[in-house]
PDB file of C-alpha atoms and ligand atoms in Angstrom:
ATOM      1  CA  MET A 505     -39.806-140.119-112.178  1.00  0.00           C
ATOM      2  CA  ALA A 506     -40.837-143.599-111.005  1.00  0.00           C
ATOM      3  CA  GLU A 507     -40.532-146.292-113.643  1.00  0.00           C
ATOM      4  CA  THR A 508     -43.366-148.718-114.438  1.00  0.00           C
ATOM      5  CA  VAL A 509     -41.836-152.184-114.050  1.00  0.00           C
ATOM      6  CA  PHE A 510     -45.016-154.258-114.464  1.00  0.00           C
ATOM      7  CA  GLN A 511     -48.477-153.634-115.914  1.00  0.00           C
ATOM      8  CA  LYS A 512     -51.340-156.023-116.571  1.00  0.00           C
ATOM      9  CA  GLY A 513     -55.064-155.142-116.563  1.00  0.00           C
ATOM     10  CA  THR A 514     -55.681-152.799-113.645  1.00  0.00           C
ATOM     11  CA  LYS A 515     -52.437-153.807-111.875  1.00  0.00           C
ATOM     12  CA  GLU A 516     -49.341-151.685-112.083  1.00  0.00           C
ATOM     13  CA  ILE A 517     -46.033-151.790-110.174  1.00  0.00           C
ATOM     14  CA  ARG A 518     -43.737-148.778-110.182  1.00  0.00           C
ATOM     15  CA  LEU A 519     -40.187-148.584-108.832  1.00  0.00           C
ATOM     16  CA  ALA A 520     -39.144-145.376-107.080  1.00  0.00           C
ATOM     17  CA  ASP A 521     -36.560-143.180-108.704  1.00  0.00           C
ATOM     18  CA  LYS A 522     -33.049-143.942-107.294  1.00  0.00           C
ATOM     19  CA  ALA A 523     -33.948-147.103-105.384  1.00  0.00           C
ATOM     20  CA  GLY A 524     -31.229-149.340-103.952  1.00  0.00           C
ATOM     21  CA  PHE A 525     -27.433-149.070-103.600  1.00  0.00           C
ATOM     22  CA  CYS A 526     -26.073-145.543-103.300  1.00  0.00           C
ATOM     23  CA  PHE A 527     -22.636-144.565-104.536  1.00  0.00           C
ATOM     24  CA  GLY A 528     -20.948-144.996-101.125  1.00  0.00           C
ATOM     25  CA  VAL A 529     -22.386-148.451-100.436  1.00  0.00           C
ATOM     26  CA  LYS A 530     -21.660-149.712-103.958  1.00  0.00           C
ATOM     27  CA  ASN A 531     -18.106-148.448-103.675  1.00  0.00           C
ATOM     28  CA  ALA A 532     -17.586-150.211-100.299  1.00  0.00           C
ATOM     29  CA  VAL A 533     -19.167-153.491-101.416  1.00  0.00           C
ATOM     30  CA  ASP A 534     -17.279-153.625-104.742  1.00  0.00           C
ATOM     31  CA  LYS A 535     -13.966-152.839-103.022  1.00  0.00           C
ATOM     32  CA  ALA A 536     -14.600-155.422-100.287  1.00  0.00           C
ATOM     33  CA  PHE A 537     -15.341-158.208-102.765  1.00  0.00           C
ATOM     34  CA  ALA A 538     -12.248-157.270-104.835  1.00  0.00           C
ATOM     35  CA  LEU A 539     -10.087-157.212-101.691  1.00  0.00           C
ATOM     36  CA  LEU A 540     -11.394-160.594-100.537  1.00  0.00           C
ATOM     37  CA  ASP A 541     -10.546-162.069-103.950  1.00  0.00           C
ATOM     38  CA  GLU A 542      -7.036-160.623-103.745  1.00  0.00           C
ATOM     39  CA  CYS A 543      -6.464-161.732-100.154  1.00  0.00           C
ATOM     40  CA  GLY A 544      -8.054-165.135-100.778  1.00  0.00           C
ATOM     41  CA  ALA A 545      -5.360-165.727-103.376  1.00  0.00           C
ATOM     42  CA  SER A 546      -2.502-164.514-101.148  1.00  0.00           C
ATOM     43  CA  GLY A 547      -3.798-166.102 -97.932  1.00  0.00           C
ATOM     44  CA  GLU A 548      -4.086-162.776 -96.065  1.00  0.00           C
ATOM     45  CA  ARG A 549      -6.847-162.408 -93.486  1.00  0.00           C
ATOM     46  CA  VAL A 550      -9.472-159.613 -93.743  1.00  0.00           C
ATOM     47  CA  PHE A 551     -11.401-158.341 -90.717  1.00  0.00           C
ATOM     48  CA  ALA A 552     -14.208-155.861 -90.076  1.00  0.00           C
ATOM     49  CA  THR A 553     -15.631-154.552 -86.827  1.00  0.00           C
ATOM     50  CA  GLY A 554     -19.349-155.072 -87.410  1.00  0.00           C
ATOM     51  CA  ARG A 555     -21.264-155.474 -90.636  1.00  0.00           C
ATOM     52  CA  LEU A 556     -19.819-153.635 -93.647  1.00  0.00           C
ATOM     53  CA  ILE A 557     -23.256-152.380 -94.703  1.00  0.00           C
ATOM     54  CA  HIS A 558     -26.732-152.769 -93.276  1.00  0.00           C
ATOM     55  CA  ASN A 559     -27.806-155.651 -95.440  1.00  0.00           C
ATOM     56  CA  ARG A 560     -27.569-159.199 -94.170  1.00  0.00           C
ATOM     57  CA  THR A 561     -27.733-160.822 -97.616  1.00  0.00           C
ATOM     58  CA  VAL A 562     -24.639-158.928 -98.713  1.00  0.00           C
ATOM     59  CA  THR A 563     -22.738-159.351 -95.443  1.00  0.00           C
ATOM     60  CA  ASP A 564     -23.445-163.115 -95.444  1.00  0.00           C
ATOM     61  CA  GLU A 565     -21.904-163.282 -98.935  1.00  0.00           C
ATOM     62  CA  LEU A 566     -18.853-161.322 -97.774  1.00  0.00           C
ATOM     63  CA  GLU A 567     -18.401-163.649 -94.807  1.00  0.00           C
ATOM     64  CA  ALA A 568     -18.696-166.664 -97.104  1.00  0.00           C
ATOM     65  CA  LYS A 569     -15.773-165.207 -99.081  1.00  0.00           C
ATOM     66  CA  GLY A 570     -13.642-164.968 -95.951  1.00  0.00           C
ATOM     67  CA  LEU A 571     -14.456-161.659 -94.223  1.00  0.00           C
ATOM     68  CA  ARG A 572     -14.225-162.114 -90.454  1.00  0.00           C
ATOM     69  CA  THR A 573     -16.148-159.956 -88.021  1.00  0.00           C
ATOM     70  CA  VAL A 574     -14.575-158.976 -84.701  1.00  0.00           C
ATOM     71  CA  GLY A 575     -15.735-156.772 -81.832  1.00  0.00           C
ATOM     72  CA  THR A 576     -12.627-154.560 -81.703  1.00  0.00           C
ATOM     73  CA  PRO A 577      -9.492-154.082 -83.852  1.00  0.00           C
ATOM     74  CA  GLY A 578      -7.447-155.676 -81.049  1.00  0.00           C
ATOM     75  CA  GLU A 579      -9.151-159.014 -81.772  1.00  0.00           C
ATOM     76  CA  ALA A 580      -7.851-159.080 -85.364  1.00  0.00           C
ATOM     77  CA  GLU A 581      -4.559-160.785 -86.233  1.00  0.00           C
ATOM     78  CA  PRO A 582      -1.587-158.367 -86.410  1.00  0.00           C
ATOM     79  CA  GLY A 583      -0.602-157.675 -90.025  1.00  0.00           C
ATOM     80  CA  ALA A 584      -4.086-158.503 -91.332  1.00  0.00           C
ATOM     81  CA  ARG A 585      -6.265-156.068 -93.278  1.00  0.00           C
ATOM     82  CA  ILE A 586      -9.089-154.268 -91.511  1.00  0.00           C
ATOM     83  CA  LEU A 587     -12.015-152.652 -93.305  1.00  0.00           C
ATOM     84  CA  ILE A 588     -13.386-149.272 -92.282  1.00  0.00           C
ATOM     85  CA  ARG A 589     -17.066-149.287 -93.085  1.00  0.00           C
ATOM     86  CA  ALA A 590     -18.921-146.828 -95.359  1.00  0.00           C
ATOM     87  CA  HIS A 591     -20.354-144.916 -92.402  1.00  0.00           C
ATOM     88  CA  GLY A 592     -16.877-144.263 -91.026  1.00  0.00           C
ATOM     89  CA  GLU A 593     -15.120-144.440 -87.667  1.00  0.00           C
ATOM     90  CA  ASP A 594     -13.698-141.918 -85.239  1.00  0.00           C
ATOM     91  CA  ALA A 595     -10.057-140.787 -85.206  1.00  0.00           C
ATOM     92  CA  ALA A 596      -9.207-143.054 -82.253  1.00  0.00           C
ATOM     93  CA  PHE A 597     -10.221-146.117 -84.269  1.00  0.00           C
ATOM     94  CA  TYR A 598      -7.487-145.434 -86.852  1.00  0.00           C
ATOM     95  CA  GLU A 599      -4.920-145.064 -84.056  1.00  0.00           C
ATOM     96  CA  THR A 600      -6.019-148.324 -82.450  1.00  0.00           C
ATOM     97  CA  CYS A 601      -5.716-150.162 -85.781  1.00  0.00           C
ATOM     98  CA  ARG A 602      -2.220-148.792 -86.409  1.00  0.00           C
ATOM     99  CA  ALA A 603      -1.150-149.646 -82.857  1.00  0.00           C
ATOM    100  CA  ALA A 604      -2.459-153.183 -83.376  1.00  0.00           C
ATOM    101  CA  GLY A 605      -0.327-153.534 -86.540  1.00  0.00           C
ATOM    102  CA  LEU A 606      -3.307-153.749 -88.901  1.00  0.00           C
ATOM    103  CA  ARG A 607      -3.413-152.585 -92.522  1.00  0.00           C
ATOM    104  CA  ILE A 608      -6.333-150.197 -92.904  1.00  0.00           C
ATOM    105  CA  GLU A 609      -8.602-150.511 -95.937  1.00  0.00           C
ATOM    106  CA  ASP A 610     -10.658-147.338 -95.670  1.00  0.00           C
ATOM    107  CA  MET A 611     -14.104-147.600 -97.265  1.00  0.00           C
ATOM    108  CA  THR A 612     -15.571-144.552 -95.562  1.00  0.00           C
ATOM    109  CA  CYS A 613     -18.008-142.889 -97.952  1.00  0.00           C
ATOM    110  CA  PRO A 614     -16.499-139.574 -99.148  1.00  0.00           C
ATOM    111  CA  PHE A 615     -19.663-137.756 -98.021  1.00  0.00           C
ATOM    112  CA  VAL A 616     -19.146-139.034 -94.469  1.00  0.00           C
ATOM    113  CA  ALA A 617     -15.421-138.229 -94.600  1.00  0.00           C
ATOM    114  CA  ARG A 618     -16.381-134.652 -95.516  1.00  0.00           C
ATOM    115  CA  ILE A 619     -18.453-134.405 -92.308  1.00  0.00           C
ATOM    116  CA  HIS A 620     -15.441-135.661 -90.324  1.00  0.00           C
ATOM    117  CA  SER A 621     -13.382-132.818 -91.855  1.00  0.00           C
ATOM    118  CA  ILE A 622     -16.031-130.192 -91.067  1.00  0.00           C
ATOM    119  CA  ALA A 623     -16.307-131.420 -87.459  1.00  0.00           C
ATOM    120  CA  ALA A 624     -12.512-131.578 -86.952  1.00  0.00           C
ATOM    121  CA  GLU A 625     -12.047-128.129 -88.484  1.00  0.00           C
ATOM    122  CA  ALA A 626     -14.789-126.650 -86.254  1.00  0.00           C
ATOM    123  CA  HIS A 627     -13.069-128.193 -83.216  1.00  0.00           C
ATOM    124  CA  ARG A 628      -9.647-126.834 -84.253  1.00  0.00           C
ATOM    125  CA  SER A 629     -11.109-123.342 -84.575  1.00  0.00           C
ATOM    126  CA  GLY A 630     -12.673-123.515 -81.107  1.00  0.00           C
ATOM    127  CA  ARG A 631     -16.281-124.050 -82.151  1.00  0.00           C
ATOM    128  CA  GLY A 632     -18.697-126.545 -80.609  1.00  0.00           C
ATOM    129  CA  VAL A 633     -20.324-129.082 -82.930  1.00  0.00           C
ATOM    130  CA  VAL A 634     -24.019-129.941 -83.087  1.00  0.00           C
ATOM    131  CA  ILE A 635     -24.759-133.208 -84.882  1.00  0.00           C
ATOM    132  CA  VAL A 636     -28.373-133.473 -85.979  1.00  0.00           C
ATOM    133  CA  GLY A 637     -28.931-137.221 -86.017  1.00  0.00           C
ATOM    134  CA  ASP A 638     -29.374-140.396 -84.011  1.00  0.00           C
ATOM    135  CA  ALA A 639     -26.808-140.602 -81.183  1.00  0.00           C
ATOM    136  CA  ALA A 640     -26.737-144.408 -81.297  1.00  0.00           C
ATOM    137  CA  HIS A 641     -25.991-144.674 -85.037  1.00  0.00           C
ATOM    138  CA  PRO A 642     -22.387-145.700 -85.865  1.00  0.00           C
ATOM    139  CA  GLU A 643     -22.039-142.828 -88.352  1.00  0.00           C
ATOM    140  CA  VAL A 644     -22.918-140.298 -85.634  1.00  0.00           C
ATOM    141  CA  ILE A 645     -20.642-142.012 -83.112  1.00  0.00           C
ATOM    142  CA  GLY A 646     -17.833-141.690 -85.690  1.00  0.00           C
ATOM    143  CA  ILE A 647     -18.528-137.988 -86.345  1.00  0.00           C
ATOM    144  CA  ARG A 648     -18.590-137.355 -82.594  1.00  0.00           C
ATOM    145  CA  GLY A 649     -15.086-138.722 -82.342  1.00  0.00           C
ATOM    146  CA  TRP A 650     -13.807-136.083 -84.789  1.00  0.00           C
ATOM    147  CA  ALA A 651     -15.781-133.242 -83.198  1.00  0.00           C
ATOM    148  CA  GLY A 652     -14.150-133.286 -79.748  1.00  0.00           C
ATOM    149  CA  GLU A 653     -15.863-131.238 -77.028  1.00  0.00           C
ATOM    150  CA  PRO A 654     -18.243-129.507 -76.730  1.00  0.00           C
ATOM    151  CA  CYS A 655     -20.429-131.634 -78.948  1.00  0.00           C
ATOM    152  CA  ALA A 656     -24.176-132.236 -78.814  1.00  0.00           C
ATOM    153  CA  VAL A 657     -26.314-134.731 -80.717  1.00  0.00           C
ATOM    154  CA  ILE A 658     -29.888-133.656 -81.362  1.00  0.00           C
ATOM    155  CA  SER A 659     -32.535-135.814 -83.015  1.00  0.00           C
ATOM    156  CA  ASN A 660     -35.789-133.961 -82.332  1.00  0.00           C
ATOM    157  CA  LEU A 661     -37.277-130.635 -81.207  1.00  0.00           C
ATOM    158  CA  PRO A 662     -37.444-131.402 -77.439  1.00  0.00           C
ATOM    159  CA  GLU A 663     -33.716-132.267 -77.524  1.00  0.00           C
ATOM    160  CA  ALA A 664     -33.013-129.011 -79.384  1.00  0.00           C
ATOM    161  CA  GLU A 665     -34.934-127.079 -76.698  1.00  0.00           C
ATOM    162  CA  ALA A 666     -33.001-128.845 -73.921  1.00  0.00           C
ATOM    163  CA  PHE A 667     -29.690-128.043 -75.686  1.00  0.00           C
ATOM    164  CA  LEU A 668     -30.626-124.349 -75.903  1.00  0.00           C
ATOM    165  CA  ARG A 669     -31.680-124.225 -72.229  1.00  0.00           C
ATOM    166  CA  ASP A 670     -28.291-125.476 -71.018  1.00  0.00           C
ATOM    167  CA  LEU A 671     -26.164-123.473 -73.429  1.00  0.00           C
ATOM    168  CA  PRO A 672     -23.358-121.163 -72.210  1.00  0.00           C
ATOM    169  CA  GLU A 673     -23.831-117.528 -73.264  1.00  0.00           C
ATOM    170  CA  GLU A 674     -20.697-117.398 -75.404  1.00  0.00           C
ATOM    171  CA  GLY A 675     -19.138-119.514 -78.142  1.00  0.00           C
ATOM    172  CA  GLY A 676     -19.794-120.441 -81.730  1.00  0.00           C
ATOM    173  CA  TRP A 677     -21.282-123.684 -83.011  1.00  0.00           C
ATOM    174  CA  THR A 678     -21.203-125.592 -86.279  1.00  0.00           C
ATOM    175  CA  GLY A 679     -24.207-127.770 -87.110  1.00  0.00           C
ATOM    176  CA  VAL A 680     -23.944-130.846 -89.353  1.00  0.00           C
ATOM    177  CA  SER A 681     -26.414-133.627 -90.100  1.00  0.00           C
ATOM    178  CA  GLN A 682     -26.240-137.401 -90.211  1.00  0.00           C
ATOM    179  CA  THR A 683     -26.207-138.220 -93.942  1.00  0.00           C
ATOM    180  CA  THR A 684     -29.490-140.134 -93.732  1.00  0.00           C
ATOM    181  CA  PHE A 685     -31.462-137.632 -91.636  1.00  0.00           C
ATOM    182  CA  ILE A 686     -34.953-136.631 -92.827  1.00  0.00           C
ATOM    183  CA  GLU A 687     -34.790-133.221 -94.525  1.00  0.00           C
ATOM    184  CA  GLU A 688     -37.981-131.812 -92.887  1.00  0.00           C
ATOM    185  CA  ASN A 689     -36.715-132.716 -89.420  1.00  0.00           C
ATOM    186  CA  TRP A 690     -33.351-131.048 -90.157  1.00  0.00           C
ATOM    187  CA  ASP A 691     -35.258-127.914 -91.262  1.00  0.00           C
ATOM    188  CA  ALA A 692     -37.392-127.881 -88.097  1.00  0.00           C
ATOM    189  CA  ILE A 693     -34.480-128.460 -85.679  1.00  0.00           C
ATOM    190  CA  THR A 694     -32.057-126.056 -87.347  1.00  0.00           C
ATOM    191  CA  GLY A 695     -34.808-123.421 -87.707  1.00  0.00           C
ATOM    192  CA  LEU A 696     -35.151-123.460 -83.911  1.00  0.00           C
ATOM    193  CA  LEU A 697     -31.370-123.334 -83.375  1.00  0.00           C
ATOM    194  CA  LYS A 698     -30.941-120.494 -85.871  1.00  0.00           C
ATOM    195  CA  ASP A 699     -33.739-118.434 -84.274  1.00  0.00           C
ATOM    196  CA  ALA A 700     -32.121-118.796 -80.846  1.00  0.00           C
ATOM    197  CA  LEU A 701     -28.433-118.555 -81.800  1.00  0.00           C
ATOM    198  CA  GLY A 702     -28.407-116.356 -84.912  1.00  0.00           C
ATOM    199  CA  GLU A 703     -24.826-115.757 -86.088  1.00  0.00           C
ATOM    200  CA  ARG A 704     -23.432-117.962 -83.315  1.00  0.00           C
ATOM    201  CA  ILE A 705     -24.290-121.059 -85.345  1.00  0.00           C
ATOM    202  CA  GLU A 706     -23.196-121.933 -88.867  1.00  0.00           C
ATOM    203  CA  LEU A 707     -25.261-124.681 -90.435  1.00  0.00           C
ATOM    204  CA  ARG A 708     -23.914-127.243 -92.895  1.00  0.00           C
ATOM    205  CA  ASN A 709     -26.681-129.459 -94.229  1.00  0.00           C
ATOM    206  CA  THR A 710     -24.725-132.666 -94.846  1.00  0.00           C
ATOM    207  CA  ILE A 711     -27.694-134.874 -95.657  1.00  0.00           C
ATOM    208  CA  CYS A 712     -26.363-136.788 -98.626  1.00  0.00           C
ATOM    209  CA  SER A 713     -27.916-136.274-102.034  1.00  0.00           C
ATOM    210  CA  ALA A 714     -28.451-140.038-102.397  1.00  0.00           C
ATOM    211  CA  THR A 715     -30.573-139.976 -99.241  1.00  0.00           C
ATOM    212  CA  ARG A 716     -32.464-136.895-100.362  1.00  0.00           C
ATOM    213  CA  GLU A 717     -33.175-138.388-103.789  1.00  0.00           C
ATOM    214  CA  ARG A 718     -34.386-141.688-102.312  1.00  0.00           C
ATOM    215  CA  GLN A 719     -36.630-139.874 -99.832  1.00  0.00           C
ATOM    216  CA  GLU A 720     -38.084-137.627-102.541  1.00  0.00           C
ATOM    217  CA  GLY A 721     -38.564-140.588-104.898  1.00  0.00           C
ATOM    218  CA  CYS A 722     -40.313-142.562-102.147  1.00  0.00           C
ATOM    219  CA  ARG A 723     -42.591-139.652-101.181  1.00  0.00           C
ATOM    220  CA  GLU A 724     -43.572-138.963-104.778  1.00  0.00           C
ATOM    221  CA  LEU A 725     -44.338-142.616-105.475  1.00  0.00           C
ATOM    222  CA  ALA A 726     -46.279-143.040-102.199  1.00  0.00           C
ATOM    223  CA  GLY A 727     -48.536-140.175-103.357  1.00  0.00           C
ATOM    224  CA  TRP A 728     -49.465-142.230-106.446  1.00  0.00           C
ATOM    225  CA  ALA A 729     -49.576-145.728-104.904  1.00  0.00           C
ATOM    226  CA  ASP A 730     -52.354-147.334-102.946  1.00  0.00           C
ATOM    227  CA  CYS A 731     -49.818-149.775-101.495  1.00  0.00           C
ATOM    228  CA  MET A 732     -46.099-149.202-100.867  1.00  0.00           C
ATOM    229  CA  VAL A 733     -43.421-151.840-100.310  1.00  0.00           C
ATOM    230  CA  VAL A 734     -40.179-150.570 -98.771  1.00  0.00           C
ATOM    231  CA  LEU A 735     -37.241-152.965 -99.156  1.00  0.00           C
ATOM    232  CA  GLY A 736     -34.189-153.085 -96.938  1.00  0.00           C
ATOM    233  CA  ASP A 737     -32.556-154.426 -93.840  1.00  0.00           C
ATOM    234  CA  PRO A 738     -34.365-153.896 -90.483  1.00  0.00           C
ATOM    235  CA  ALA A 739     -31.131-152.344 -89.122  1.00  0.00           C
ATOM    236  CA  SER A 740     -30.785-149.819 -91.966  1.00  0.00           C
ATOM    237  CA  ALA A 741     -31.477-146.259 -90.782  1.00  0.00           C
ATOM    238  CA  ASN A 742     -32.158-144.946 -94.264  1.00  0.00           C
ATOM    239  CA  THR A 743     -34.617-147.774 -95.005  1.00  0.00           C
ATOM    240  CA  LYS A 744     -36.498-147.071 -91.761  1.00  0.00           C
ATOM    241  CA  LYS A 745     -36.737-143.430 -92.774  1.00  0.00           C
ATOM    242  CA  LEU A 746     -38.100-144.374 -96.196  1.00  0.00           C
ATOM    243  CA  LEU A 747     -40.738-146.487 -94.467  1.00  0.00           C
ATOM    244  CA  SER A 748     -41.781-143.622 -92.211  1.00  0.00           C
ATOM    245  CA  ILE A 749     -42.059-141.327 -95.265  1.00  0.00           C
ATOM    246  CA  ALA A 750     -44.101-143.950 -97.160  1.00  0.00           C
ATOM    247  CA  GLU A 751     -46.403-144.415 -94.131  1.00  0.00           C
ATOM    248  CA  SER A 752     -46.947-140.680 -93.805  1.00  0.00           C
ATOM    249  CA  VAL A 753     -48.242-140.444 -97.382  1.00  0.00           C
ATOM    250  CA  CYS A 754     -49.710-143.869 -98.184  1.00  0.00           C
ATOM    251  CA  PRO A 755     -52.026-145.653 -95.705  1.00  0.00           C
ATOM    252  CA  ASN A 756     -50.820-149.113 -96.772  1.00  0.00           C
ATOM    253  CA  ALA A 757     -47.050-149.255 -96.448  1.00  0.00           C
ATOM    254  CA  PHE A 758     -45.153-152.490 -95.803  1.00  0.00           C
ATOM    255  CA  PHE A 759     -41.546-153.243 -94.976  1.00  0.00           C
ATOM    256  CA  ALA A 760     -39.810-156.341 -96.375  1.00  0.00           C
ATOM    257  CA  GLU A 761     -36.233-157.526 -96.144  1.00  0.00           C
ATOM    258  CA  ASN A 762     -36.540-159.758 -99.221  1.00  0.00           C
ATOM    259  CA  LYS A 763     -39.063-161.782-101.229  1.00  0.00           C
ATOM    260  CA  THR A 764     -39.628-164.289 -98.412  1.00  0.00           C
ATOM    261  CA  ASP A 765     -41.290-161.847 -96.037  1.00  0.00           C
ATOM    262  CA  LEU A 766     -43.526-159.997 -98.489  1.00  0.00           C
ATOM    263  CA  PRO A 767     -47.196-159.955 -97.418  1.00  0.00           C
ATOM    264  CA  LEU A 768     -48.198-161.103-100.929  1.00  0.00           C
ATOM    265  CA  HIS A 769     -51.822-161.982-100.047  1.00  0.00           C
ATOM    266  CA  ILE A 770     -52.382-158.379 -98.856  1.00  0.00           C
ATOM    267  CA  ILE A 771     -50.439-156.709-101.665  1.00  0.00           C
ATOM    268  CA  ALA A 772     -52.460-158.680-104.246  1.00  0.00           C
ATOM    269  CA  GLY A 773     -55.547-156.707-103.166  1.00  0.00           C
ATOM    270  CA  TYR A 774     -54.136-153.418-104.500  1.00  0.00           C
ATOM    271  CA  ASP A 775     -53.855-152.099-108.056  1.00  0.00           C
ATOM    272  CA  LYS A 776     -51.215-149.386-107.785  1.00  0.00           C
ATOM    273  CA  ILE A 777     -48.140-150.770-106.028  1.00  0.00           C
ATOM    274  CA  GLY A 778     -45.028-148.710-105.372  1.00  0.00           C
ATOM    275  CA  VAL A 779     -41.613-150.157-104.501  1.00  0.00           C
ATOM    276  CA  ALA A 780     -38.881-148.157-102.764  1.00  0.00           C
ATOM    277  CA  ALA A 781     -35.546-149.486-101.489  1.00  0.00           C
ATOM    278  CA  GLY A 782     -32.927-148.233 -99.050  1.00  0.00           C
ATOM    279  CA  ALA A 783     -29.391-147.304-100.058  1.00  0.00           C
ATOM    280  CA  SER A 784     -28.020-150.633 -98.822  1.00  0.00           C
ATOM    281  CA  THR A 785     -30.509-152.851-100.681  1.00  0.00           C
ATOM    282  CA  PRO A 786     -28.896-154.777-103.575  1.00  0.00           C
ATOM    283  CA  GLU A 787     -30.475-154.632-107.023  1.00  0.00           C
ATOM    284  CA  ARG A 788     -30.851-158.413-107.019  1.00  0.00           C
ATOM    285  CA  ILE A 789     -33.306-158.259-104.093  1.00  0.00           C
ATOM    286  CA  ILE A 790     -35.319-155.482-105.766  1.00  0.00           C
ATOM    287  CA  LYS A 791     -35.567-157.536-108.979  1.00  0.00           C
ATOM    288  CA  GLU A 792     -36.598-160.708-107.102  1.00  0.00           C
ATOM    289  CA  VAL A 793     -39.337-158.854-105.238  1.00  0.00           C
ATOM    290  CA  ILE A 794     -40.719-157.223-108.382  1.00  0.00           C
ATOM    291  CA  SER A 795     -40.602-160.560-110.163  1.00  0.00           C
ATOM    292  CA  ILE A 796     -42.529-162.430-107.467  1.00  0.00           C
ATOM    293  CA  MET A 797     -45.144-159.671-107.151  1.00  0.00           C
ATOM    294  CA  SER A 798     -45.552-159.586-110.935  1.00  0.00           C
TER     295      SER A 798
HETATM  296 FE1  F3S B1319     -22.528-142.237 -98.725  1.00  0.00          FE
HETATM  297 FE2  F3S B1319     -24.830-141.137 -98.962  1.00  0.00          FE
HETATM  298 FE3  F3S B1319     -24.588-143.647 -99.362  1.00  0.00          FE
HETATM  299  S1  F3S B1319     -23.369-140.728 -97.367  1.00  0.00           S
HETATM  300  S2  F3S B1319     -22.943-144.281 -98.020  1.00  0.00           S
HETATM  301  S3  F3S B1319     -23.657-142.039-100.618  1.00  0.00           S
HETATM  302  S4  F3S B1319     -26.313-142.665 -98.347  1.00  0.00           S
END
């Protein structure tokens, strides 16, 4: 149930149920800060390939504490620590790190690691893997690396139809989802696959409960609100999905990264304002935004 965080006269602001950091992101961020403190004291270097989470405010703070970003593990200093991000990496990445003499600090979210296990197990037992998700997302690229071949990534119904057209007549498949995929789209795509493949496909809905809860909380709040503000980083897949859910229910939905890019003059024209936030949005940003709108 959304919580009322401000009320005065006709104006009310409610915060969506389960807004902000999910378990996996909080775990990765807390561990990274603790590691940087430890390594800062011992003089060890800490590297990451890309941003630890999709939130620039947090990653800027991590870099200020000494985290260095490199393009590939080979660019890190031998013997240094290397972080594996919450959305995981493929099996080859671990090998490359070991070969480069790096100490791995694995912050893969356990829900993502479970998908890696399902994909690897399907591959070992001779099944193809269908990943329902966005082929360009690092999480999906990581899962692909554990799935071997054959592997297909499907993000919409036309891609599902194309996959079915080109399919060999034999062979079993295991279907998994990107953790942040929209539930309705998973249902539509897998419904089509199940109708065509029947027992040849086993489906494992691996959309994470944190994603599901944030999407449900956002949808419910957007049904009440006459204006929705969705907070997060422009690169965050789960925040973009929250925005698309908010837009589908509420005609006035706005995206903001933090308090500085809020369209306050527009928001001030509405009475019932809902706030939702992606799984990589820190609580501090949510509080600042609510405070300035209040
Ligand atoms: Fe993990 Fe789910 Fe968050 S997969 S990183 S708890 S959105």
